Structures are given as C-alpha cells and as structure tokens.
Coordinates of N, CA and C in Angstrom, one line a residue:
X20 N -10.0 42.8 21.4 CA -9.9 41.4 21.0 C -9.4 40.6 22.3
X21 N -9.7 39.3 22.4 CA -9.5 38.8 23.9 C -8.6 37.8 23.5
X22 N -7.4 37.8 24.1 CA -6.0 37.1 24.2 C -6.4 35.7 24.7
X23 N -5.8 34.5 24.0 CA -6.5 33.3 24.1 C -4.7 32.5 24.5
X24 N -4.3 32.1 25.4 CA -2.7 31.5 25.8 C -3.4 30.2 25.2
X25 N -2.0 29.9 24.5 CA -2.1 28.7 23.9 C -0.6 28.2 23.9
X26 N -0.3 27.0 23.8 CA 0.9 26.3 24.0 C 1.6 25.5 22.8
X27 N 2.7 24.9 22.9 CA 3.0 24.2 21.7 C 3.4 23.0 22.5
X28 N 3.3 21.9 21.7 CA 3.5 20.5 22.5 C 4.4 20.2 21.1
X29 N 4.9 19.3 21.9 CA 6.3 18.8 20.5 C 6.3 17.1 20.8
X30 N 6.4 16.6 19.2 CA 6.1 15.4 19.4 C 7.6 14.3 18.8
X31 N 8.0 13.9 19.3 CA 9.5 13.4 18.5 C 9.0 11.3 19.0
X32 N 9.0 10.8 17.8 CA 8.6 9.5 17.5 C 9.5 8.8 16.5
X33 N 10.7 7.8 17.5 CA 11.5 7.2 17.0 C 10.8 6.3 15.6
X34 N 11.6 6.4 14.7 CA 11.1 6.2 13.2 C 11.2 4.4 12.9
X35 N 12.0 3.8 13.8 CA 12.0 2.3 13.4 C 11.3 1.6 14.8
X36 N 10.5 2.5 15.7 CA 9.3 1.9 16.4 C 7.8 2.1 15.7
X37 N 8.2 3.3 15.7 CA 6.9 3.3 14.7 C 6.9 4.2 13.1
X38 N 7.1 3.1 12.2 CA 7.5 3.3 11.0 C 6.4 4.2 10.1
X39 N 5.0 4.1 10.6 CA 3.7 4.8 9.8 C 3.0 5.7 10.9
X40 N 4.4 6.8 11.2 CA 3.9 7.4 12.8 C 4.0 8.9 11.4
X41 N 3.4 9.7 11.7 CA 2.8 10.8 11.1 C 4.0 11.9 11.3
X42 N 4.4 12.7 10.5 CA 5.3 13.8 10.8 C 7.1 13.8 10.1
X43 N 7.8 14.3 9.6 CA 8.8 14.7 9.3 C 10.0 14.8 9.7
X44 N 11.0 14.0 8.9 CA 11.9 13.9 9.4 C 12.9 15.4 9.3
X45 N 13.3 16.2 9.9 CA 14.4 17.3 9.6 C 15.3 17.4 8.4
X46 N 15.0 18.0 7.5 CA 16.4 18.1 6.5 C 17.4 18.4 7.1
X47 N 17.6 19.6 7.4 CA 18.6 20.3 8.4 C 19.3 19.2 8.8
X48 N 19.0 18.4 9.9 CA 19.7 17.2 10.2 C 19.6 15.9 9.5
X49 N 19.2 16.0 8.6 CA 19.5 14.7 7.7 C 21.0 14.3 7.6
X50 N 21.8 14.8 8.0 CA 23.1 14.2 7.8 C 23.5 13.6 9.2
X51 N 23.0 13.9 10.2 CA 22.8 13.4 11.7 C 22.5 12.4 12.0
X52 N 23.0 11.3 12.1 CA 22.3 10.1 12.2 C 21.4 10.0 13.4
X53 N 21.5 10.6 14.5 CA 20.8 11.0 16.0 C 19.3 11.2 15.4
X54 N 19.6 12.7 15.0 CA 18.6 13.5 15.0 C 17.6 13.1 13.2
X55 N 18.3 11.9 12.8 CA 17.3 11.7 11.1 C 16.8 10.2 11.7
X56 N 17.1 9.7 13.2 CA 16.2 8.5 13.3 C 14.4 8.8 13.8
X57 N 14.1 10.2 14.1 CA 13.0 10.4 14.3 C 12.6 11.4 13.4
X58 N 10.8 11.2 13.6 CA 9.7 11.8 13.2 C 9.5 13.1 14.1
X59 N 8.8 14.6 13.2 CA 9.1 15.5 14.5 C 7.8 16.1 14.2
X60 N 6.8 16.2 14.7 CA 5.5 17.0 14.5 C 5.5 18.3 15.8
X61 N 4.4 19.2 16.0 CA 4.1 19.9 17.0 C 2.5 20.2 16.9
X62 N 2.1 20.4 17.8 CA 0.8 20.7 18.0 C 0.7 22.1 18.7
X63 N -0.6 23.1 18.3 CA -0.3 24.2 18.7 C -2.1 23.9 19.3
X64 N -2.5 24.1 21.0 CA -3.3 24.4 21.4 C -3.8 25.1 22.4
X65 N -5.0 25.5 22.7 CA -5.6 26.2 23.6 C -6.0 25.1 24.6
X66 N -6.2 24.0 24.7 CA -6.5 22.6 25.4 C -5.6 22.8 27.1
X67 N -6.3 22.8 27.7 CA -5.0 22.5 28.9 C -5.4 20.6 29.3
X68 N -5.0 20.3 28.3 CA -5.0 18.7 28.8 C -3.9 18.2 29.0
X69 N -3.3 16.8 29.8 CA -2.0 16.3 29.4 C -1.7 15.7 27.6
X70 N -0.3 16.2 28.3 CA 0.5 15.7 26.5 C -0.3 14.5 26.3
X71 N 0.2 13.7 26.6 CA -0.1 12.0 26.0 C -2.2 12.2 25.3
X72 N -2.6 12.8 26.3 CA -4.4 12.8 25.2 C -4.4 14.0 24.6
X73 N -3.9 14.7 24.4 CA -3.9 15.7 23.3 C -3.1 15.1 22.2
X74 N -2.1 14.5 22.5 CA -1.6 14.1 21.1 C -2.5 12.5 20.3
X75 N -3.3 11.8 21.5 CA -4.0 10.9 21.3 C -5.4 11.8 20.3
X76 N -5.6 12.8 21.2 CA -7.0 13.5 20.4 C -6.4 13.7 18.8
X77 N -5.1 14.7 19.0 CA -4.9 15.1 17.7 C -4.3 14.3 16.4
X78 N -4.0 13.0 16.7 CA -3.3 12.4 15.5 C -4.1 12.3 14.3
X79 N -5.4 11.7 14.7 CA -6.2 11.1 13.8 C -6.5 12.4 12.4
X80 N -6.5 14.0 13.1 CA -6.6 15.1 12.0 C -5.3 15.4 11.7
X81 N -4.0 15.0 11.9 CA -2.8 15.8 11.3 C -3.3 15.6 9.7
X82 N -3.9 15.0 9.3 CA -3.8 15.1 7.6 C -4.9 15.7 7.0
X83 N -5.9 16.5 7.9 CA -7.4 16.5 7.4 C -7.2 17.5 6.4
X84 N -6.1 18.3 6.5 CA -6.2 19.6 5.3 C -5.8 18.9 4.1
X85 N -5.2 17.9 4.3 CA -5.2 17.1 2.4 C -6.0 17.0 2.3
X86 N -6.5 15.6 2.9 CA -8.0 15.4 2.4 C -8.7 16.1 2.0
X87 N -9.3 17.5 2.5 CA -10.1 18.2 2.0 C -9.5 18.9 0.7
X88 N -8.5 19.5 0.5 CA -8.0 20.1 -0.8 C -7.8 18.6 -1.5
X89 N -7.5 17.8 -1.5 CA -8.3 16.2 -2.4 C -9.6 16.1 -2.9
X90 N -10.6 16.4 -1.7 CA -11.8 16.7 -2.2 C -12.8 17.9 -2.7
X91 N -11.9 18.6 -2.7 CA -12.1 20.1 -3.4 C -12.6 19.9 -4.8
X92 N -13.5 20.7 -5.5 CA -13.9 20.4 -6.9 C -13.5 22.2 -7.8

C-alpha cells in the first residue's frame, strides 16, 4: 500500500467577526471565556497548498455529509 503524508490545518475563527463562520465551539472550554469566543474546525489533507486557499477551497463542503444523509431516501 503506498503511504500518502497528509497534514492537518487548524482553523480558529473569532465568533463575533464572523458569527455564520462554520465549526464548533469547545465544550471542554466552555467555561473559558478566551477559548468559548471562537469557532474551531480542522482540515485533514493531502493538498500541499497555502493555508488561506485550502481553507478557501474547503469551506464551501464542511457540510456536504448532511446534505447528502438529508437526501438519502
């Protein structure tokens, strides 16, 4: 099997800049006022692109697996 390196990109998006920014706030730190003012996603890829267009590429599908189990019959 041929070994494919892939990376994690981490996305942290203050929550009262952008209030309909995609991703989860930490329970864990929900008592944190610091750490419960942001949104925290990650991206896992094989892409060697810069951060900023990979996370541009990838916003628009963070939700595609609802969708489809929505459209499931």
């Amino acid at each position: 099997m041929e070994k494919t390196t892939r990376r994690i990109v981490g996305i942290l998006q203050k929550i009262d800049e952008q209030p309909d920014a995609k991703g989860k706030t930490l329970s864990i730190f929900a008592d944190d006022p610091v750490f419960a003012q942001y949104h925290y996603s990650a991206l896992v890829t094989d892409m060697d692109l810069p951060v900023a267009e990979l996370w541009r590429l990838y916003r628009g599908r963070t939700d595609c697996e609802n969708r489809i189990k929505d459209t499931e019959i």
